[in-house]
């Protein structure tokens, strides 16, 4: 009886031991699997993903400088000596035969004109509006560093008042002077149509073909303003007329600026003082080893008539595209195949090539589809890791007997796209670079699109690698 009990007990113990061993083994396997994956996860290189965004960068840098205005300026000299009076607002347009100034020997006319102004009616609304506009422009653009502008403004306001003088009163005054035996007044009319200016500076005859460095030294600049009532000698300048809307601004160029802009024929120009942006023709002049940029304009001459030196900003070109970190870019080798060997298979849109093979001593030509990485004017690029088409394969040109054996390789820059969960090389065409980023062309056939996801550090992965995001 005891022997039988012992046998049963041993059998039960053996079964329990068997179950225990299987459970432990399964548990240990699971634990080992988790541990290995945990170690792999902890020790593996971390792969960061970058989402493509839009970006822009300067191809050429802006040029912030001060230029010299070059205009068609005609200086009018006094035909006699005496006291001068003007009859048009400075900066206004005059027509041919308009009275622009008078000269009398005694100065009596100046007194009579002042009396005429006092006896005239008040300024009309148009005169007041124009004066308010001049005052507003001055207050808005005044720079404490250029205090001389205050004097220029004073002369502008005086010109506004002169315009209110009744020209018909001049004839009456002149007749009175003649009847009383006084000196007749020399009345001078314009022989040109254009803008009138009552200052000279000796720069009226400069031209873009004879620029010198001295022209750009503002410390040497002297402006001679002629004021109503001044005593003028015969033959001396009294005013000038700008008879063309076309004008130029010249400025100095550094060597680097010359290299950046030497192929330009047009630029965008910004005038910060007036907040004006416009386009202009552009050329480069060289003289005595120095280089100068010259812009040609046909607008805004009236805005800058009273300035010889003008602050400008030449706006460099900005390129727009997709923003790609430089760390995401990798260079790879690809087989290069003449573009005219590429074809499409059957009724599908799959691109590929006609590959010549030999089977049982028989030469066959079959279409093999493959992924095209990129194309240029002459070649298609296919991956060297491609198993469908490889080095040494002979390709047949469509509708021709010409053959091409795959051998040569070319290099392309690109990124690893991971939209599908594994790395796919995408070619990029770099337009510009800025700091740590490239600006690349968007919407290319084989390239990137906005919001594509790419590997941030391309050196950590390889082609066709599965990526766990």
CSV table of C-alpha atoms in Angstrom, one decimal:
chain,number,residue,atom,x,y,z
A,1,UNK,CA,0.0,0.0,0.0
A,2,UNK,CA,2.7,2.4,0.9
A,3,UNK,CA,4.7,1.5,-2.2
A,4,UNK,CA,1.7,2.4,-4.4
A,5,UNK,CA,1.2,5.7,-2.6
A,6,UNK,CA,4.8,6.5,-3.2
A,7,UNK,CA,4.5,5.8,-6.9
A,8,UNK,CA,1.5,8.1,-7.3
A,9,UNK,CA,3.2,10.8,-5.4
A,10,UNK,CA,6.3,10.6,-7.6
A,11,UNK,CA,4.2,10.8,-10.8
A,12,UNK,CA,2.4,14.0,-9.5
A,13,UNK,CA,5.7,15.5,-8.5
A,14,UNK,CA,7.1,14.8,-12.0
A,15,UNK,CA,4.1,16.4,-13.7
A,16,UNK,CA,4.4,19.5,-11.6
A,17,UNK,CA,8.1,19.8,-12.3
A,18,UNK,CA,7.4,19.5,-16.1
A,19,UNK,CA,4.9,22.3,-16.0
A,20,UNK,CA,7.2,24.4,-13.9
A,21,UNK,CA,10.1,24.0,-16.3
A,22,UNK,CA,8.0,25.0,-19.4
A,23,UNK,CA,6.6,28.1,-17.7
A,24,UNK,CA,10.0,29.2,-16.6
A,25,UNK,CA,11.4,28.7,-20.0
A,26,UNK,CA,8.6,30.8,-21.7
A,27,UNK,CA,9.0,33.5,-19.0
A,28,UNK,CA,12.7,33.6,-19.5
A,29,UNK,CA,12.3,33.9,-23.3
A,30,UNK,CA,9.9,36.7,-23.0
A,31,UNK,CA,12.2,38.5,-20.4
A,32,UNK,CA,15.2,38.0,-22.7
A,33,UNK,CA,13.3,39.4,-25.7
A,34,UNK,CA,12.2,42.4,-23.8
A,35,UNK,CA,15.7,42.9,-22.4
A,36,UNK,CA,17.4,42.7,-25.7
A,37,UNK,CA,14.9,45.1,-27.3
A,38,UNK,CA,15.3,47.4,-24.4
A,39,UNK,CA,19.0,47.4,-24.7
A,40,UNK,CA,18.8,48.0,-28.5
A,41,UNK,CA,16.3,50.9,-27.9
A,42,UNK,CA,18.5,52.5,-25.2
A,43,UNK,CA,21.8,52.1,-27.1
A,44,UNK,CA,20.7,52.8,-30.7
A,45,UNK,CA,21.4,56.1,-32.3
A,46,UNK,CA,18.5,58.5,-32.1
A,47,UNK,CA,17.0,59.6,-35.4
A,48,UNK,CA,15.3,63.0,-35.5
A,49,UNK,CA,12.7,63.9,-38.1
A,50,UNK,CA,12.4,67.3,-39.7
A,51,UNK,CA,9.3,68.6,-41.5
A,52,UNK,CA,10.0,70.7,-44.6
A,53,UNK,CA,8.9,74.3,-44.5
A,54,UNK,CA,9.1,77.3,-46.9
A,55,UNK,CA,12.1,79.5,-46.7
A,56,UNK,CA,14.0,82.3,-48.4
A,57,UNK,CA,17.5,83.7,-48.6
A,58,UNK,CA,19.4,86.5,-50.2
A,59,UNK,CA,21.4,85.7,-53.4
A,60,UNK,CA,23.0,89.1,-53.4
A,61,UNK,CA,23.3,91.4,-50.4
A,62,UNK,CA,21.6,94.8,-50.1
A,63,UNK,CA,23.8,97.8,-50.6
A,64,UNK,CA,23.1,100.7,-48.2
A,65,UNK,CA,24.9,103.8,-49.4
A,66,UNK,CA,24.7,107.4,-50.3
A,67,UNK,CA,24.8,108.3,-54.0
A,68,UNK,CA,25.4,111.5,-56.0
A,69,UNK,CA,22.5,112.7,-58.2
A,70,UNK,CA,23.3,113.4,-61.8
A,71,UNK,CA,20.8,115.5,-63.7
A,72,UNK,CA,20.4,117.5,-66.9
A,73,UNK,CA,21.1,120.8,-65.1
A,74,UNK,CA,21.3,124.0,-67.1
A,75,UNK,CA,22.8,127.0,-65.2
A,76,UNK,CA,21.4,130.4,-66.1
A,77,UNK,CA,23.8,133.3,-65.6
A,78,UNK,CA,22.8,137.0,-64.9
A,79,UNK,CA,22.7,139.2,-68.0
A,80,UNK,CA,23.3,142.3,-66.0
A,81,UNK,CA,24.3,143.3,-62.4
A,82,UNK,CA,21.8,144.3,-59.8
A,83,UNK,CA,19.3,143.0,-57.3
A,84,UNK,CA,17.5,139.7,-58.2
A,85,UNK,CA,13.9,138.7,-57.6
A,86,UNK,CA,12.3,135.3,-58.5
A,87,UNK,CA,8.8,134.6,-59.7
A,88,UNK,CA,8.3,130.8,-59.5
A,89,UNK,CA,8.4,128.5,-56.5
A,90,UNK,CA,11.6,126.5,-56.3
A,91,UNK,CA,11.1,123.0,-57.6
A,92,UNK,CA,8.1,124.0,-59.7
A,93,UNK,CA,7.9,123.5,-63.5
A,94,UNK,CA,8.3,126.5,-65.7
A,95,UNK,CA,7.3,126.7,-69.4
A,96,UNK,CA,9.2,128.4,-72.2
A,97,UNK,CA,8.7,132.2,-72.0
A,98,UNK,CA,7.6,132.2,-68.4
A,99,UNK,CA,9.0,135.1,-66.3
A,100,UNK,CA,11.5,133.5,-63.9
A,101,UNK,CA,13.6,136.3,-62.5
A,102,UNK,CA,14.2,140.1,-62.7
A,103,UNK,CA,17.2,142.2,-62.0
A,104,UNK,CA,17.2,145.9,-61.2
A,105,UNK,CA,20.3,148.0,-60.5
A,106,UNK,CA,18.9,150.1,-57.6
A,107,UNK,CA,17.0,147.5,-55.6
A,108,UNK,CA,13.9,149.7,-55.7
A,109,UNK,CA,11.9,146.9,-57.3
A,110,UNK,CA,12.5,144.6,-54.3
A,111,UNK,CA,10.9,147.3,-52.0
A,112,UNK,CA,8.0,147.8,-54.4
A,113,UNK,CA,7.4,144.1,-54.6
A,114,UNK,CA,7.4,143.7,-50.8
A,115,UNK,CA,4.8,146.5,-50.7
A,116,UNK,CA,2.8,144.7,-53.3
A,117,UNK,CA,2.9,141.6,-51.2
A,118,UNK,CA,1.7,143.5,-48.1
A,119,UNK,CA,-1.2,145.1,-50.1
A,120,UNK,CA,-2.2,141.8,-51.7
A,121,UNK,CA,-5.1,139.8,-50.4
A,122,UNK,CA,-4.5,136.8,-48.0
A,123,UNK,CA,-3.1,133.6,-49.4
A,124,UNK,CA,-5.7,131.5,-51.1
A,125,UNK,CA,-6.5,127.9,-50.0
A,126,UNK,CA,-4.3,126.4,-52.6
A,127,UNK,CA,-1.3,128.4,-51.5
A,128,UNK,CA,-1.9,127.5,-47.9
A,129,UNK,CA,-2.3,123.8,-48.7
A,130,UNK,CA,1.0,123.7,-50.6
A,131,UNK,CA,2.8,125.4,-47.7
A,132,UNK,CA,1.3,122.9,-45.2
A,133,UNK,CA,2.5,120.1,-47.4
A,134,UNK,CA,6.1,121.5,-47.5
A,135,UNK,CA,6.1,122.0,-43.7
A,136,UNK,CA,4.8,118.4,-43.1
A,137,UNK,CA,7.4,116.9,-45.4
A,138,UNK,CA,10.2,118.8,-43.6
A,139,UNK,CA,9.0,117.8,-40.1
A,140,UNK,CA,8.7,114.2,-41.1
A,141,UNK,CA,12.1,113.8,-42.7
A,142,UNK,CA,14.2,116.3,-40.6
A,143,UNK,CA,17.5,114.8,-39.4
A,144,UNK,CA,19.3,116.5,-36.5
A,145,UNK,CA,22.6,115.6,-38.1
A,146,UNK,CA,21.8,117.7,-41.1
A,147,UNK,CA,21.0,121.1,-39.6
A,148,UNK,CA,21.6,122.8,-42.9
A,149,UNK,CA,18.3,121.4,-44.0
A,150,UNK,CA,16.6,124.1,-41.8
A,151,UNK,CA,18.0,126.8,-44.1
A,152,UNK,CA,16.9,124.9,-47.2
A,153,UNK,CA,13.5,124.7,-45.7
A,154,UNK,CA,13.5,128.5,-45.0
A,155,UNK,CA,14.2,129.1,-48.7
A,156,UNK,CA,11.4,126.7,-49.8
A,157,UNK,CA,8.9,128.6,-47.7
A,158,UNK,CA,10.1,131.9,-49.1
A,159,UNK,CA,9.6,130.5,-52.6
A,160,UNK,CA,6.0,129.5,-51.6
A,161,UNK,CA,5.3,133.1,-50.7
A,162,UNK,CA,6.9,134.4,-54.0
A,163,UNK,CA,4.5,132.3,-56.0
A,164,UNK,CA,1.7,134.4,-54.6
A,165,UNK,CA,3.0,137.6,-56.1
A,166,UNK,CA,0.8,138.9,-58.9
A,167,UNK,CA,2.9,139.0,-62.0
A,168,UNK,CA,0.7,141.7,-63.5
A,169,UNK,CA,1.8,144.0,-60.7
A,170,UNK,CA,5.4,143.6,-62.0
A,171,UNK,CA,4.5,145.3,-65.3
A,172,UNK,CA,2.8,148.2,-63.5
A,173,UNK,CA,5.8,148.6,-61.2
A,174,UNK,CA,8.2,148.5,-64.2
A,175,UNK,CA,6.2,151.2,-66.1
A,176,UNK,CA,6.1,153.4,-63.0
A,177,UNK,CA,9.9,153.1,-62.6
A,178,UNK,CA,10.3,154.1,-66.3
A,179,UNK,CA,7.9,157.0,-66.1
A,180,UNK,CA,9.6,158.3,-63.0
A,181,UNK,CA,13.0,158.2,-64.7
A,182,UNK,CA,14.1,155.2,-62.6
A,183,UNK,CA,16.1,152.4,-63.8
A,184,UNK,CA,14.2,149.9,-66.0
A,185,UNK,CA,14.0,146.4,-64.8
A,186,UNK,CA,15.5,143.5,-66.7
A,187,UNK,CA,12.8,140.9,-67.0
A,188,UNK,CA,14.1,137.5,-67.9
A,189,UNK,CA,12.0,134.7,-69.4
A,190,UNK,CA,12.8,131.0,-69.5
A,191,UNK,CA,14.2,129.6,-72.7
A,192,UNK,CA,13.7,126.0,-71.4
A,193,UNK,CA,10.9,124.0,-69.9
A,194,UNK,CA,11.7,122.2,-66.7
A,195,UNK,CA,12.1,122.4,-63.0
A,196,UNK,CA,13.6,125.6,-61.6
A,197,UNK,CA,16.2,125.6,-58.7
A,198,UNK,CA,17.8,128.6,-57.0
A,199,UNK,CA,21.1,127.0,-56.0
A,200,UNK,CA,24.3,125.9,-57.6
A,201,UNK,CA,27.1,123.7,-56.3
A,202,UNK,CA,29.5,123.2,-59.1
A,203,UNK,CA,28.3,119.6,-59.7
A,204,UNK,CA,25.9,120.6,-62.5
A,205,UNK,CA,28.2,119.2,-65.3
A,206,UNK,CA,29.2,115.9,-63.8
A,207,UNK,CA,28.5,112.8,-65.8
A,208,UNK,CA,28.5,109.0,-65.2
A,209,UNK,CA,31.5,108.4,-67.5
A,210,UNK,CA,33.9,110.6,-65.5
A,211,UNK,CA,33.3,109.8,-61.8
A,212,UNK,CA,36.0,110.4,-59.2
A,213,UNK,CA,36.3,109.5,-55.5
A,214,UNK,CA,36.2,113.2,-54.6
A,215,UNK,CA,32.6,113.5,-55.8
A,216,UNK,CA,31.5,111.3,-52.9
A,217,UNK,CA,33.3,113.2,-50.2
A,218,UNK,CA,30.4,115.2,-48.6
A,219,UNK,CA,32.8,117.2,-46.4
A,220,UNK,CA,34.0,119.0,-49.5
A,221,UNK,CA,30.5,119.8,-50.7
A,222,UNK,CA,29.4,123.5,-50.8
A,223,UNK,CA,25.9,124.6,-51.8
A,224,UNK,CA,25.5,128.2,-52.9
A,225,UNK,CA,21.8,129.3,-52.5
A,226,UNK,CA,20.6,132.5,-54.3
A,227,UNK,CA,18.0,134.4,-52.3
A,228,UNK,CA,15.5,137.0,-53.3
A,229,UNK,CA,17.0,140.5,-53.1
A,230,UNK,CA,20.6,139.3,-53.4
A,231,UNK,CA,23.0,141.5,-55.3
A,232,UNK,CA,24.2,139.6,-58.4
A,233,UNK,CA,27.1,140.4,-60.7
A,234,UNK,CA,26.7,140.1,-64.4
A,235,UNK,CA,27.7,136.6,-65.7
A,236,UNK,CA,27.2,134.9,-62.3
A,237,UNK,CA,24.8,132.0,-61.8
A,238,UNK,CA,21.3,133.0,-60.7
A,239,UNK,CA,19.4,129.7,-61.1
A,240,UNK,CA,19.3,126.4,-63.0
A,241,UNK,CA,16.6,124.6,-64.9
A,242,UNK,CA,16.5,120.7,-65.0
A,243,UNK,CA,15.0,120.0,-68.4
A,244,UNK,CA,14.7,116.2,-68.3
A,245,UNK,CA,12.8,113.7,-66.2
A,246,UNK,CA,15.6,111.2,-66.6
A,247,UNK,CA,18.3,111.2,-64.0
A,248,UNK,CA,21.0,109.0,-62.5
A,249,UNK,CA,22.4,108.2,-59.1
A,250,UNK,CA,26.0,107.1,-58.8
A,251,UNK,CA,27.6,105.4,-55.8
A,252,UNK,CA,30.9,103.7,-54.9
A,253,UNK,CA,31.2,99.9,-55.0
A,254,UNK,CA,33.5,97.6,-53.0
A,255,UNK,CA,35.2,94.7,-54.7
A,256,UNK,CA,32.7,92.2,-53.2
A,257,UNK,CA,29.7,94.4,-54.3
A,258,UNK,CA,31.2,94.6,-57.8
A,259,UNK,CA,31.5,90.8,-58.0
A,260,UNK,CA,27.9,90.3,-56.8
A,261,UNK,CA,26.3,92.9,-59.1
A,262,UNK,CA,28.6,92.8,-62.2
A,263,UNK,CA,26.1,90.9,-64.3
A,264,UNK,CA,23.0,93.0,-63.3
A,265,UNK,CA,21.3,95.3,-65.7
A,266,UNK,CA,18.4,96.3,-63.4
A,267,UNK,CA,17.9,96.6,-59.7
A,268,UNK,CA,15.2,97.5,-57.1
A,269,UNK,CA,16.0,100.7,-55.3
A,270,UNK,CA,14.6,101.9,-51.9
A,271,UNK,CA,14.7,105.6,-50.8
A,272,UNK,CA,14.4,105.5,-47.0
A,273,UNK,CA,13.8,109.2,-46.5
A,274,UNK,CA,10.7,109.1,-48.7
A,275,UNK,CA,9.8,105.4,-48.2
A,276,UNK,CA,9.8,105.0,-52.0
A,277,UNK,CA,10.6,101.7,-53.7
A,278,UNK,CA,11.1,101.5,-57.5
A,279,UNK,CA,13.0,99.7,-60.2
A,280,UNK,CA,15.9,101.2,-62.2
A,281,UNK,CA,18.3,100.3,-64.9
A,282,UNK,CA,21.8,99.5,-63.6
A,283,UNK,CA,25.3,99.6,-64.9
A,284,UNK,CA,28.8,99.7,-63.6
A,285,UNK,CA,31.4,102.3,-64.4
A,286,UNK,CA,35.2,102.1,-63.8
A,287,UNK,CA,37.6,105.0,-63.6
A,288,UNK,CA,41.2,105.1,-62.2
A,289,UNK,CA,40.8,101.7,-60.6
A,290,UNK,CA,37.6,102.5,-58.8
A,291,UNK,CA,34.3,101.0,-59.5
A,292,UNK,CA,30.9,102.8,-59.4
A,293,UNK,CA,27.3,101.6,-59.6
A,294,UNK,CA,25.0,103.8,-61.6
A,295,UNK,CA,21.2,103.6,-61.6
A,296,UNK,CA,19.1,105.3,-64.2
A,297,UNK,CA,15.6,106.5,-63.3
A,298,UNK,CA,12.8,108.3,-65.1
A,299,UNK,CA,10.6,109.0,-62.0
A,300,UNK,CA,10.8,110.9,-58.7
A,301,UNK,CA,13.2,113.6,-59.9
A,302,UNK,CA,11.0,116.3,-58.5
A,303,UNK,CA,11.2,114.7,-55.1
A,304,UNK,CA,15.0,115.0,-54.8
A,305,UNK,CA,15.7,118.2,-56.8
A,306,UNK,CA,17.1,120.1,-53.8
A,307,UNK,CA,19.5,117.2,-52.9
A,308,UNK,CA,22.8,116.3,-54.4
A,309,UNK,CA,23.6,113.4,-52.0
A,310,UNK,CA,20.8,110.9,-51.6
A,311,UNK,CA,20.6,107.9,-49.2
A,312,UNK,CA,19.6,104.8,-51.1
A,313,UNK,CA,19.4,101.0,-50.6
A,314,UNK,CA,20.0,98.7,-53.5
A,315,UNK,CA,17.8,95.6,-52.8
A,316,UNK,CA,19.5,92.3,-53.5
A,317,UNK,CA,17.7,89.4,-55.0
A,318,UNK,CA,15.9,87.0,-52.6
A,319,UNK,CA,15.3,83.4,-53.6
A,320,UNK,CA,12.3,81.5,-52.3
A,321,UNK,CA,12.0,77.7,-51.9
A,322,UNK,CA,12.1,75.0,-49.3
A,323,UNK,CA,14.1,75.2,-46.1
A,324,UNK,CA,16.4,72.2,-45.6
A,325,UNK,CA,18.9,71.8,-42.7
A,326,UNK,CA,22.5,71.2,-43.9
A,327,UNK,CA,22.8,68.2,-41.6
A,328,UNK,CA,20.0,66.5,-43.6
A,329,UNK,CA,21.9,66.7,-46.9
A,330,UNK,CA,23.9,63.8,-48.1
A,331,UNK,CA,25.8,63.2,-51.4
A,332,UNK,CA,25.5,59.8,-53.1
A,333,UNK,CA,26.7,58.2,-56.3
A,334,UNK,CA,24.3,57.2,-59.1
A,335,UNK,CA,24.5,55.6,-62.5
A,336,UNK,CA,24.2,58.1,-65.3
A,337,UNK,CA,22.2,57.0,-68.3
A,338,UNK,CA,21.6,59.2,-71.4
A,339,UNK,CA,18.1,60.6,-71.1
A,340,UNK,CA,17.0,59.5,-74.6
A,341,UNK,CA,17.3,55.9,-73.5
A,342,UNK,CA,14.5,56.2,-71.0
A,343,UNK,CA,11.1,55.0,-72.0
A,344,UNK,CA,7.7,53.8,-70.6
A,345,UNK,CA,6.5,50.3,-70.4
A,346,UNK,CA,3.4,49.1,-72.2
A,347,UNK,CA,0.3,51.0,-71.2
A,348,UNK,CA,1.7,52.0,-67.8
A,349,UNK,CA,3.3,55.2,-66.7
A,350,UNK,CA,6.2,53.4,-65.2
A,351,UNK,CA,9.6,54.7,-66.4
A,352,UNK,CA,12.4,52.4,-67.2
A,353,UNK,CA,14.8,51.1,-69.9
A,354,UNK,CA,15.0,48.4,-72.5
A,355,UNK,CA,17.6,45.9,-71.3
A,356,UNK,CA,19.3,43.5,-73.6
A,357,UNK,CA,19.9,40.0,-72.3
A,358,UNK,CA,21.2,36.7,-73.7
A,359,UNK,CA,19.3,33.5,-72.9
A,360,UNK,CA,20.2,30.2,-74.5
A,361,UNK,CA,22.3,31.9,-77.1
A,362,UNK,CA,19.3,34.1,-78.0
A,363,UNK,CA,19.5,37.9,-77.6
A,364,UNK,CA,16.3,39.3,-76.0
A,365,UNK,CA,15.3,42.9,-75.2
A,366,UNK,CA,12.9,43.4,-72.3
A,367,UNK,CA,11.5,46.5,-70.6
A,368,UNK,CA,12.7,46.9,-67.0
A,369,UNK,CA,11.0,49.5,-64.9
A,370,UNK,CA,13.1,51.4,-62.3
A,371,UNK,CA,12.9,54.4,-60.1
A,372,UNK,CA,14.5,57.5,-61.6
A,373,UNK,CA,16.1,59.6,-58.9
A,374,UNK,CA,16.7,62.7,-60.9
A,375,UNK,CA,17.1,64.0,-64.5
A,376,UNK,CA,19.0,66.9,-66.0
A,377,UNK,CA,19.3,68.1,-69.6
A,378,UNK,CA,21.3,65.1,-70.7
A,379,UNK,CA,21.1,62.2,-68.1
A,380,UNK,CA,18.9,60.1,-65.9
A,381,UNK,CA,20.2,59.1,-62.5
A,382,UNK,CA,19.4,55.7,-61.0
A,383,UNK,CA,20.4,54.2,-57.7
A,384,UNK,CA,23.6,52.1,-57.7
A,385,UNK,CA,21.9,49.8,-55.2
A,386,UNK,CA,19.1,49.1,-57.7
A,387,UNK,CA,18.7,45.3,-58.3
A,388,UNK,CA,16.7,45.7,-61.5
A,389,UNK,CA,19.4,47.5,-63.5
A,390,UNK,CA,23.1,47.2,-62.6
A,391,UNK,CA,26.5,48.1,-63.8
A,392,UNK,CA,27.4,46.3,-67.0
A,393,UNK,CA,23.9,46.0,-68.3
A,394,UNK,CA,23.4,46.9,-71.9
A,395,UNK,CA,20.5,49.2,-72.8
A,396,UNK,CA,18.8,49.7,-76.1
A,397,UNK,CA,17.7,53.1,-77.2
A,398,UNK,CA,14.0,53.2,-78.2
A,399,UNK,CA,13.3,53.0,-81.9
A,400,UNK,CA,17.0,52.7,-82.6
A,401,UNK,CA,19.8,50.1,-82.8
A,402,UNK,CA,22.1,52.2,-80.5
A,403,UNK,CA,23.4,50.5,-77.3
A,404,UNK,CA,24.7,51.9,-74.0
A,405,UNK,CA,26.5,49.9,-71.3
A,406,UNK,CA,26.0,51.2,-67.8
A,407,UNK,CA,29.3,52.1,-66.3
A,408,UNK,CA,29.7,55.8,-65.4
A,409,UNK,CA,28.5,57.3,-62.2
A,410,UNK,CA,27.7,60.9,-61.1
A,411,UNK,CA,27.1,62.5,-57.7
A,412,UNK,CA,23.9,64.1,-56.5
A,413,UNK,CA,23.0,65.9,-53.3
A,414,UNK,CA,19.8,65.0,-51.6
A,415,UNK,CA,17.9,64.0,-48.4
A,416,UNK,CA,16.3,60.9,-47.0
A,417,UNK,CA,12.5,61.2,-47.2
A,418,UNK,CA,10.6,59.1,-44.6
A,419,UNK,CA,7.0,59.7,-45.5
A,420,UNK,CA,6.4,56.0,-46.1
A,421,UNK,CA,8.2,54.8,-42.9
A,422,UNK,CA,11.5,54.0,-44.6
A,423,UNK,CA,14.3,56.1,-46.0
A,424,UNK,CA,14.0,57.1,-49.7
A,425,UNK,CA,16.6,59.3,-51.3
A,426,UNK,CA,15.2,62.6,-52.8
A,427,UNK,CA,17.3,64.8,-55.0
A,428,UNK,CA,17.5,68.5,-54.1
A,429,UNK,CA,18.5,71.4,-56.3
A,430,UNK,CA,20.1,74.0,-54.0
A,431,UNK,CA,19.3,77.6,-54.8
A,432,UNK,CA,21.0,79.4,-52.0
A,433,UNK,CA,22.2,78.9,-48.4
A,434,UNK,CA,21.8,80.8,-45.2
A,435,UNK,CA,23.5,79.9,-41.9
A,436,UNK,CA,22.7,76.3,-41.2
A,437,UNK,CA,20.1,75.8,-43.9
A,438,UNK,CA,19.9,75.4,-47.7
A,439,UNK,CA,17.1,76.9,-49.8
A,440,UNK,CA,16.1,74.3,-52.4
A,441,UNK,CA,13.8,74.3,-55.3
A,442,UNK,CA,10.3,73.3,-54.6
A,443,UNK,CA,7.7,71.3,-56.7
A,444,UNK,CA,10.4,69.4,-58.7
A,445,UNK,CA,9.4,66.1,-60.3
A,446,UNK,CA,11.7,63.9,-58.2
A,447,UNK,CA,12.3,66.3,-55.3
A,448,UNK,CA,10.7,67.5,-52.1
A,449,UNK,CA,7.3,69.1,-51.3
A,450,UNK,CA,6.4,71.3,-48.4
A,451,UNK,CA,5.5,69.2,-45.2
A,452,UNK,CA,7.6,66.2,-46.4
A,453,UNK,CA,9.3,64.5,-43.5
A,454,UNK,CA,13.1,63.9,-43.8
A,455,UNK,CA,15.9,62.6,-41.6
A,456,UNK,CA,17.5,65.5,-39.8
A,457,UNK,CA,20.9,63.9,-39.7
A,458,UNK,CA,21.5,61.9,-42.9
A,459,UNK,CA,24.8,60.4,-41.7
A,460,UNK,CA,22.9,58.2,-39.2
A,461,UNK,CA,20.9,56.2,-41.7
A,462,UNK,CA,21.2,54.5,-45.1
A,463,UNK,CA,18.8,53.9,-48.0
A,464,UNK,CA,15.7,51.8,-47.5
A,465,UNK,CA,16.1,51.7,-43.7
A,466,UNK,CA,12.9,51.3,-41.7
A,467,UNK,CA,12.4,54.3,-39.4
A,468,UNK,CA,10.3,54.2,-36.2
A,469,UNK,CA,8.9,57.6,-35.8
